[in-house]
């Protein structure tokens, strides 16, 4: 009888957990790249998607900066990583998402901007053959890890801005951002082509595919995740073991005997006396707790991954 | 199984505890209450002699209905798991599998033991009265220690000398501790920067003024001292017109400005160079990744936020005849975290 | 052959049967919270066993070598010998990584279970006379365990731990009057000090473990002499102890727990990666990673360093650095207060009696509130230790988060303390357990079929819990429900 609400609670929490874990998947599919068009018209694409913020002549409006000093590398980077166009006009946080344009369309937009007079660093080329991963790691640790974390998991720079994690980022993107220094990132164009290739190779080989020979990587951010894992171990493992091995009832009875209402007389025959909480209910509440914790951790890992 | 609970032999009677009949009555009453509360239906309740004059009450519950099959299964699995570990090891080892098999075998024996205890052994409950912690006999102790003819306490002078000699030896053996480290001797006040010394990268390449791009950052060292951790410098380039007058006076080369990379808070490398060149938020900041102290590059790296108290010292810069960046002096103040007699 | 006869050759020569009997008959309380300290003990045993294995591989040297092991992305990098040997034992020694990771997990659990054990002792008042000495030894063990953790974490010479050591160096430097001099004595010179790893090593594998072992023995001997406290319960009195004799049932459970703890640690060591130094890379004084956190037990110190404002001033020409307050004074104060808990308790309650009966937290609302507030304070500091990761995760400004945490570090303990106090009062008034004795009316059916309301505290626990069932079944009969008065005779409804 009393187990029913608990079962409902379990069911709903499992549903909730599933829901939370599904959200990123569903959201990921919401924005699909547009269908390829045979001859992209740069001027038209620019006019319909960019001009409202960056002005038809590319000189910028209060809603968006001038593009004339940005250069092809920067424009290619924001469009290819889906940072632009924004879903709505206005100053806002810019984040990686599904790209709106294919490469032909991006090239067309860049050509259009160049016809408007845009100058700046061109789209670099990266040759990863012969790249030195070891040297890339040294450069990365010295120059990049202080913002992007030593395993490229990203981190906070001040003002609510993030240095994003570098999961899924390709070599061209890395070369572009090093040349451009987008957002609050400094400019690293002092690195020569081989150094850029070295860093890219390291990010792709180590930062994106870390050698997790020791087991689950739990986010690769070190002691915070490890501490949370320990918290889980203590909360579920140690306390669970203690309560399994030890006794759970003696503390529930007061030292002094409780006055119990006399069993006879008008009280006779209390209705359906049962255990306060059945084992199923106890197991249920523990499962709920476990599910909640797992949901939070999964959500956390997922958001870190997807950023 | 001594029902009376009182030892019969009379040796060392002072350590024996006399157990009075009322104590036994009280123990029985408490024990019955405890047995009821534990929902134990004892098939046997008895008083056991501890062997030191005290006694315990022991209640043994119903014979458990558990079967040994589960425990046996767990033990067999544990053994199999241990063998599996050995096999995996011999076959070349696999980290996760080894962990599961070794941890599993240990945990399975653990589960087996707990299950054995909980399922195959009858539940028991015991009660005993705590002996007093203070055994008394203080006077006897004093008597033993202070027999007048053997008392050492009369020798005041000798005792004082003994204490003095002990202190002297203790002080003497503290001296070797001094060898653990050199005298700081101003080592914290100076770095390896000298007037005219070139700025070089970690690889030792001298840095030309054109080597650093606008909005760029570079970690540099004094030439021939790339291993001097206290001399590491964050060289950044910003639009020169944004720098405050005091910063410019501190020695900059057309927007190229250099600050100690050792945080003035706790000594971490101040590795984050945060560039925001879109007005009106234009800002150039250095941020320490360890404790998030925020420094304003445009104004002599004064502290904007965070736990640091003092600015990052600025390295005065110039260029030599070939256009390479050089330092015109050491830092004006000590680098790194503050200490009490910092000049 | 019986056991008594089997040990005859020994007892002939050494005696000890009386001791063995007393030991086998020692009564252990059955309450689950008493095994938490045991978990710490078993973690320590795992630490010793795995640690000895690791010493056979580790080379405590800072001399630079060129890494040429199995991990490709670092081959050719200049690293310390300590780092290279850590890499070697992780990559080239079969099962070496398993032992190393298990060792690290065991360290985390060791300190965690010490703290949970400490919380149990605090909240049940088990530190009161006559157990003050064991509280103080326990506190010292916590300090030493933290030292063990920090020295061990710092040994491999990777980027993360090197950063931590550099901060420790700076904290030592900030001590007024003695700072730089003391720092040079401890570390052996100016940062980065070649040769400090061998000092850390000596501390980590000899000095600290020996002291821990000694104090642990004293801790257990005192426990043996004073016997456990025990929980309130029927028949439990100040002058007795109720529980289970060590032999055989409890010994089996304890042995089982020891194996479960070590088994669990090996499972963690095998399945969950910890401190992957190959990913962090070797220490380099000019490199640093965002999200540089110490192991969790140093997190409060890290948080203190991050939250403390940059106040710096001179007193009589002596500069007091901000780091001195956040890195030395605050943790010093925290541990002093913890050490003084038995004294403070006596001071505030005037209670200097001998106690063997543990209290439930609600029986001492003031003490419980103070403990809850302390935990809240500690947790805010730990959270602050990860403020950069939090800020990145929630995409808020680090500055804003820091301001929030600076307020929270005062507000959270206050609120937690007040809530805990209120909760204790309510529970004490209700004299019931919220989980087992739901608040509400108990309906009982009389012989003639009528229903009557009974106050929960007036009914026995099992009958009290029946209320849901009966209330569910007869919602209409519940009627006005009314105050939970003891009104055994008034009919509430009829069939």
Short mmCIF file of N, CA, C and O in Angstrom, two decimals, chain B residues 185-279:
data_model
loop_
_atom_site.label_atom_id
_atom_site.label_comp_id
_atom_site.label_asym_id
_atom_site.label_seq_id
_atom_site.Cartn_x
_atom_site.Cartn_y
_atom_site.Cartn_z
N UNK B 185 69.32 35.88 2.15
CA UNK B 185 70.35 36.84 1.77
C UNK B 185 69.97 37.66 0.54
O UNK B 185 70.75 37.78 -0.40
N UNK B 186 68.75 38.15 0.54
CA UNK B 186 68.35 39.02 -0.56
C UNK B 186 68.02 38.30 -1.86
O UNK B 186 67.74 38.94 -2.86
N UNK B 187 68.03 36.95 -1.81
CA UNK B 187 67.76 36.21 -3.05
C UNK B 187 66.37 36.52 -3.59
O UNK B 187 66.14 36.47 -4.80
N UNK B 188 65.45 36.84 -2.68
CA UNK B 188 64.09 37.11 -3.12
C UNK B 188 63.94 38.52 -3.69
O UNK B 188 62.93 38.83 -4.31
N UNK B 189 64.93 39.37 -3.42
CA UNK B 189 64.80 40.76 -3.86
C UNK B 189 65.21 40.96 -5.30
O UNK B 189 64.80 41.92 -5.93
N UNK B 190 66.06 40.09 -5.82
CA UNK B 190 66.59 40.32 -7.16
C UNK B 190 66.27 39.16 -8.07
O UNK B 190 66.07 38.03 -7.63
N UNK B 191 66.22 39.46 -9.34
CA UNK B 191 66.06 38.43 -10.35
C UNK B 191 67.29 38.45 -11.24
O UNK B 191 68.27 39.14 -10.94
N UNK B 192 67.25 37.74 -12.33
CA UNK B 192 68.41 37.68 -13.22
C UNK B 192 68.40 38.78 -14.27
O UNK B 192 69.20 38.75 -15.20
N UNK B 193 67.45 39.70 -14.17
CA UNK B 193 67.43 40.79 -15.14
C UNK B 193 68.51 41.81 -14.81
O UNK B 193 68.70 42.17 -13.66
N UNK B 194 69.24 42.27 -15.84
CA UNK B 194 70.28 43.28 -15.67
C UNK B 194 70.11 44.29 -16.79
O UNK B 194 69.58 43.94 -17.86
N UNK B 195 70.58 45.50 -16.58
CA UNK B 195 70.47 46.49 -17.65
C UNK B 195 71.10 45.97 -18.94
O UNK B 195 72.21 45.43 -18.91
N UNK B 196 70.38 46.08 -20.03
CA UNK B 196 70.92 45.70 -21.32
C UNK B 196 70.74 44.24 -21.68
O UNK B 196 71.05 43.83 -22.80
N UNK B 197 70.21 43.44 -20.77
CA UNK B 197 70.04 42.02 -21.07
C UNK B 197 68.85 41.83 -22.01
O UNK B 197 67.78 42.39 -21.81
N UNK B 198 69.07 41.02 -23.04
CA UNK B 198 68.01 40.81 -24.02
C UNK B 198 66.89 39.93 -23.49
O UNK B 198 67.12 39.05 -22.64
N UNK B 199 65.70 40.15 -24.04
CA UNK B 199 64.58 39.27 -23.76
C UNK B 199 64.66 38.09 -24.73
O UNK B 199 64.79 38.29 -25.93
N UNK B 200 64.60 36.87 -24.20
CA UNK B 200 64.62 35.70 -25.07
C UNK B 200 63.44 34.80 -24.74
O UNK B 200 62.89 34.83 -23.64
N UNK B 201 63.06 33.97 -25.70
CA UNK B 201 61.99 33.01 -25.47
C UNK B 201 62.54 31.85 -24.65
O UNK B 201 63.73 31.77 -24.36
N UNK B 202 61.65 30.93 -24.28
CA UNK B 202 62.07 29.77 -23.49
C UNK B 202 63.13 28.97 -24.23
O UNK B 202 63.98 28.32 -23.63
N UNK B 203 63.10 29.03 -25.57
CA UNK B 203 64.10 28.30 -26.35
C UNK B 203 65.40 29.08 -26.47
O UNK B 203 66.38 28.60 -27.03
N UNK B 204 65.42 30.33 -25.99
CA UNK B 204 66.64 31.12 -26.01
C UNK B 204 66.75 32.07 -27.19
O UNK B 204 67.78 32.73 -27.35
N UNK B 205 65.71 32.16 -28.02
CA UNK B 205 65.78 33.05 -29.18
C UNK B 205 65.47 34.48 -28.75
O UNK B 205 64.47 34.72 -28.06
N UNK B 206 66.32 35.44 -29.13
CA UNK B 206 66.05 36.82 -28.75
C UNK B 206 64.77 37.32 -29.41
O UNK B 206 64.39 36.87 -30.49
N UNK B 207 64.09 38.23 -28.72
CA UNK B 207 62.79 38.69 -29.18
C UNK B 207 62.94 40.06 -29.83
O UNK B 207 63.32 41.03 -29.17
N UNK B 208 62.64 40.11 -31.12
CA UNK B 208 62.66 41.38 -31.83
C UNK B 208 61.36 42.11 -31.54
O UNK B 208 60.35 41.48 -31.24
N UNK B 209 61.40 43.43 -31.66
CA UNK B 209 60.17 44.16 -31.35
C UNK B 209 59.03 43.80 -32.29
O UNK B 209 57.87 43.93 -31.94
N UNK B 210 59.37 43.30 -33.47
CA UNK B 210 58.31 42.91 -34.41
C UNK B 210 57.85 41.46 -34.20
O UNK B 210 56.95 40.99 -34.89
N UNK B 211 58.50 40.77 -33.27
CA UNK B 211 58.14 39.36 -33.07
C UNK B 211 56.83 39.19 -32.34
O UNK B 211 56.28 38.10 -32.30
N UNK B 212 56.37 40.24 -31.70
CA UNK B 212 55.14 40.08 -30.94
C UNK B 212 54.03 40.84 -31.63
O UNK B 212 54.12 42.03 -31.87
N UNK B 213 52.95 40.13 -32.00
CA UNK B 213 51.85 40.78 -32.71
C UNK B 213 51.01 41.64 -31.77
O UNK B 213 51.05 41.47 -30.55
N UNK B 214 50.26 42.55 -32.34
CA UNK B 214 49.30 43.32 -31.56
C UNK B 214 48.35 42.35 -30.88
O UNK B 214 47.93 41.35 -31.47
N UNK B 215 48.03 42.61 -29.61
CA UNK B 215 47.18 41.74 -28.78
C UNK B 215 47.85 40.41 -28.47
O UNK B 215 47.19 39.46 -28.05
N UNK B 216 49.15 40.34 -28.67
CA UNK B 216 49.82 39.08 -28.44
C UNK B 216 50.48 39.03 -27.08
O UNK B 216 50.66 40.04 -26.41
N UNK B 217 50.82 37.82 -26.65
CA UNK B 217 51.50 37.62 -25.37
C UNK B 217 52.61 36.60 -25.56
O UNK B 217 52.46 35.65 -26.33
N UNK B 218 53.71 36.80 -24.85
CA UNK B 218 54.86 35.93 -25.01
C UNK B 218 55.56 35.80 -23.65
O UNK B 218 55.73 36.80 -22.96
N UNK B 219 55.91 34.58 -23.29
CA UNK B 219 56.68 34.40 -22.06
C UNK B 219 58.16 34.51 -22.38
O UNK B 219 58.65 33.78 -23.25
N UNK B 220 58.86 35.42 -21.71
CA UNK B 220 60.27 35.63 -22.03
C UNK B 220 61.13 35.59 -20.76
O UNK B 220 60.63 35.71 -19.64
N UNK B 221 62.42 35.39 -21.01
CA UNK B 221 63.40 35.27 -19.93
C UNK B 221 64.57 36.19 -20.26
O UNK B 221 64.75 36.60 -21.40
N UNK B 222 65.44 36.44 -19.26
CA UNK B 222 66.68 37.14 -19.57
C UNK B 222 67.61 36.22 -20.36
O UNK B 222 67.62 35.01 -20.12
N UNK B 223 68.32 36.80 -21.28
CA UNK B 223 69.22 36.00 -22.11
C UNK B 223 70.18 35.20 -21.24
O UNK B 223 70.73 35.70 -20.25
N UNK B 224 70.33 33.92 -21.57
CA UNK B 224 71.22 32.99 -20.86
C UNK B 224 70.69 32.62 -19.47
O UNK B 224 71.40 32.00 -18.68
N UNK B 225 69.48 33.01 -19.15
CA UNK B 225 68.91 32.65 -17.85
C UNK B 225 67.50 32.11 -18.03
O UNK B 225 66.59 32.48 -17.29
N UNK B 226 67.32 31.24 -19.02
CA UNK B 226 65.96 30.75 -19.27
C UNK B 226 65.49 29.78 -18.20
O UNK B 226 64.33 29.36 -18.22
N UNK B 227 66.37 29.42 -17.26
CA UNK B 227 65.93 28.54 -16.18
C UNK B 227 65.63 29.32 -14.90
O UNK B 227 65.34 28.73 -13.87
N UNK B 228 65.72 30.65 -14.97
CA UNK B 228 65.48 31.45 -13.77
C UNK B 228 63.98 31.67 -13.62
O UNK B 228 63.39 32.54 -14.27
N UNK B 229 63.37 30.87 -12.72
CA UNK B 229 61.91 30.92 -12.60
C UNK B 229 61.42 32.28 -12.11
O UNK B 229 60.34 32.72 -12.46
N UNK B 230 62.24 32.96 -11.29
CA UNK B 230 61.78 34.24 -10.76
C UNK B 230 61.88 35.35 -11.80
O UNK B 230 61.37 36.44 -11.59
N UNK B 231 62.55 35.07 -12.93
CA UNK B 231 62.76 36.11 -13.93
C UNK B 231 61.77 36.00 -15.09
O UNK B 231 61.86 36.77 -16.04
N UNK B 232 60.85 35.05 -15.04
CA UNK B 232 59.92 34.89 -16.17
C UNK B 232 59.04 36.13 -16.28
O UNK B 232 58.61 36.71 -15.29
N UNK B 233 58.82 36.51 -17.53
CA UNK B 233 58.14 37.76 -17.79
C UNK B 233 57.05 37.54 -18.83
O UNK B 233 57.21 36.76 -19.78
N UNK B 234 55.93 38.19 -18.62
CA UNK B 234 54.86 38.17 -19.59
C UNK B 234 55.01 39.43 -20.44
O UNK B 234 54.81 40.55 -19.95
N UNK B 235 55.43 39.23 -21.68
CA UNK B 235 55.57 40.36 -22.60
C UNK B 235 54.30 40.44 -23.43
O UNK B 235 53.93 39.46 -24.08
N UNK B 236 53.61 41.57 -23.38
CA UNK B 236 52.37 41.70 -24.14
C UNK B 236 52.44 42.96 -24.99
O UNK B 236 53.25 43.86 -24.74
N UNK B 237 51.61 42.99 -26.02
CA UNK B 237 51.60 44.18 -26.86
C UNK B 237 50.17 44.70 -26.96
O UNK B 237 49.23 43.96 -27.30
N UNK B 238 50.00 45.95 -26.63
CA UNK B 238 48.69 46.58 -26.65
C UNK B 238 48.81 47.88 -27.43
O UNK B 238 49.92 48.35 -27.68
N UNK B 239 47.68 48.48 -27.81
CA UNK B 239 47.79 49.78 -28.46
C UNK B 239 48.45 50.77 -27.51
O UNK B 239 47.97 50.98 -26.38
N UNK B 240 49.56 51.36 -27.96
CA UNK B 240 50.37 52.18 -27.07
C UNK B 240 49.62 53.34 -26.45
O UNK B 240 49.87 53.71 -25.30
N UNK B 241 48.65 53.88 -27.19
CA UNK B 241 47.98 55.07 -26.68
C UNK B 241 47.08 54.77 -25.48
O UNK B 241 46.66 55.68 -24.77
N UNK B 242 46.78 53.49 -25.24
CA UNK B 242 45.91 53.14 -24.11
C UNK B 242 46.65 53.07 -22.79
O UNK B 242 46.06 53.09 -21.72
N UNK B 243 47.99 52.93 -22.86
CA UNK B 243 48.76 52.75 -21.63
C UNK B 243 48.77 54.04 -20.81
O UNK B 243 48.87 55.14 -21.35
N UNK B 244 48.66 53.88 -19.49
CA UNK B 244 48.70 55.05 -18.62
C UNK B 244 50.10 55.66 -18.64
O UNK B 244 51.09 55.00 -18.97
N UNK B 245 50.16 56.93 -18.26
CA UNK B 245 51.45 57.63 -18.30
C UNK B 245 52.46 56.97 -17.40
O UNK B 245 53.64 56.81 -17.75
N UNK B 246 52.01 56.52 -16.23
CA UNK B 246 52.94 55.90 -15.29
C UNK B 246 53.51 54.61 -15.88
O UNK B 246 54.69 54.30 -15.70
N UNK B 247 52.66 53.88 -16.59
CA UNK B 247 53.12 52.64 -17.20
C UNK B 247 54.16 52.94 -18.27
O UNK B 247 55.19 52.26 -18.35
N UNK B 248 53.88 53.95 -19.07
CA UNK B 248 54.83 54.33 -20.11
C UNK B 248 56.15 54.75 -19.48
O UNK B 248 57.23 54.35 -19.92
N UNK B 249 56.06 55.48 -18.36
CA UNK B 249 57.27 55.92 -17.68
C UNK B 249 58.04 54.72 -17.13
O UNK B 249 59.26 54.79 -16.95
N UNK B 250 57.32 53.62 -16.87
CA UNK B 250 57.98 52.42 -16.34
C UNK B 250 58.80 51.70 -17.38
O UNK B 250 59.45 50.70 -17.06
N UNK B 251 58.76 52.14 -18.64
CA UNK B 251 59.60 51.53 -19.66
C UNK B 251 58.83 50.65 -20.61
O UNK B 251 58.73 49.44 -20.38
N UNK B 252 58.24 51.22 -21.66
CA UNK B 252 57.56 50.42 -22.67
C UNK B 252 58.13 50.79 -24.03
O UNK B 252 58.71 51.85 -24.20
N UNK B 253 57.97 49.88 -25.00
CA UNK B 253 58.42 50.15 -26.35
C UNK B 253 57.20 50.13 -27.25
O UNK B 253 56.76 49.06 -27.67
N UNK B 254 56.61 51.28 -27.46
CA UNK B 254 55.48 51.43 -28.36
C UNK B 254 54.41 50.35 -28.12
O UNK B 254 54.12 49.55 -29.00
N UNK B 255 53.86 50.35 -26.92
CA UNK B 255 52.78 49.40 -26.62
C UNK B 255 53.26 48.03 -26.17
O UNK B 255 52.46 47.22 -25.72
N UNK B 256 54.55 47.76 -26.31
CA UNK B 256 55.08 46.49 -25.79
C UNK B 256 55.44 46.71 -24.34
O UNK B 256 56.27 47.56 -24.02
N UNK B 257 54.78 45.96 -23.48
CA UNK B 257 54.99 46.17 -22.04
C UNK B 257 55.21 44.81 -21.39
O UNK B 257 54.65 43.79 -21.82
N UNK B 258 56.08 44.79 -20.38
CA UNK B 258 56.47 43.50 -19.78
C UNK B 258 56.24 43.53 -18.28
O UNK B 258 56.60 44.49 -17.60
N UNK B 259 55.62 42.47 -17.79
CA UNK B 259 55.38 42.35 -16.34
C UNK B 259 55.90 41.00 -15.87
O UNK B 259 55.94 40.03 -16.63
N UNK B 260 56.25 40.98 -14.59
CA UNK B 260 56.67 39.71 -14.00
C UNK B 260 55.53 38.70 -14.14
O UNK B 260 54.37 39.03 -13.88
N UNK B 261 55.86 37.47 -14.53
CA UNK B 261 54.82 36.45 -14.67
C UNK B 261 54.54 35.73 -13.35
O UNK B 261 53.70 34.85 -13.28
N UNK B 262 55.30 36.10 -12.31
CA UNK B 262 55.10 35.46 -11.01
C UNK B 262 54.07 36.26 -10.23
O UNK B 262 54.27 37.43 -9.94
N UNK B 263 52.95 35.62 -9.91
CA UNK B 263 51.85 36.34 -9.29
C UNK B 263 52.27 36.91 -7.94
O UNK B 263 52.96 36.26 -7.17
N UNK B 264 51.82 38.12 -7.67
CA UNK B 264 52.16 38.77 -6.40
C UNK B 264 51.35 38.19 -5.25
O UNK B 264 51.56 38.54 -4.10
N UNK B 265 50.43 37.29 -5.55
CA UNK B 265 49.61 36.69 -4.50
C UNK B 265 50.27 35.42 -3.97
O UNK B 265 50.73 35.38 -2.85
N UNK B 266 50.34 34.38 -4.80
CA UNK B 266 50.89 33.11 -4.31
C UNK B 266 51.92 32.53 -5.27
O UNK B 266 52.26 31.35 -5.16
N UNK B 267 52.39 33.32 -6.20
CA UNK B 267 53.54 32.89 -6.99
C UNK B 267 53.25 32.05 -8.22
O UNK B 267 54.17 31.55 -8.86
N UNK B 268 51.97 31.85 -8.55
CA UNK B 268 51.68 31.09 -9.77
C UNK B 268 52.05 31.92 -11.01
O UNK B 268 52.11 33.14 -10.93
N UNK B 269 52.27 31.27 -12.15
CA UNK B 269 52.50 32.03 -13.37
C UNK B 269 51.19 32.72 -13.80
O UNK B 269 50.17 32.06 -13.93
N UNK B 270 51.27 34.02 -14.00
CA UNK B 270 50.07 34.76 -14.40
C UNK B 270 49.92 34.57 -15.91
O UNK B 270 50.38 35.37 -16.70
N UNK B 271 49.26 33.47 -16.28
CA UNK B 271 49.30 33.05 -17.68
C UNK B 271 48.17 33.54 -18.55
O UNK B 271 48.25 33.48 -19.76
N UNK B 272 47.08 34.01 -17.94
CA UNK B 272 45.94 34.41 -18.76
C UNK B 272 46.07 35.86 -19.19
O UNK B 272 46.09 36.75 -18.34
N UNK B 273 46.16 36.08 -20.50
CA UNK B 273 46.13 37.44 -21.04
C UNK B 273 44.77 37.60 -21.70
O UNK B 273 44.46 36.89 -22.65
N UNK B 274 43.99 38.50 -21.16
CA UNK B 274 42.61 38.63 -21.60
C UNK B 274 42.48 39.94 -22.36
O UNK B 274 42.71 41.01 -21.82
N UNK B 275 42.13 39.82 -23.63
CA UNK B 275 42.09 40.98 -24.51
C UNK B 275 40.66 41.27 -24.88
O UNK B 275 39.96 40.40 -25.38
N UNK B 276 40.21 42.45 -24.62
CA UNK B 276 38.90 42.83 -25.12
C UNK B 276 39.06 44.19 -25.78
O UNK B 276 39.14 45.22 -25.12
N UNK B 277 39.17 44.18 -27.13
CA UNK B 277 39.48 45.45 -27.79
C UNK B 277 38.26 46.06 -28.44
O UNK B 277 38.36 46.89 -29.31
N UNK B 278 37.10 45.60 -28.03
CA UNK B 278 35.90 46.21 -28.59
C UNK B 278 35.41 47.25 -27.59
O UNK B 278 34.98 46.92 -26.50
N UNK B 279 35.50 48.54 -28.00
CA UNK B 279 34.97 49.56 -27.10
C UNK B 279 33.47 49.33 -26.96
O UNK B 279 32.86 48.75 -27.85
#
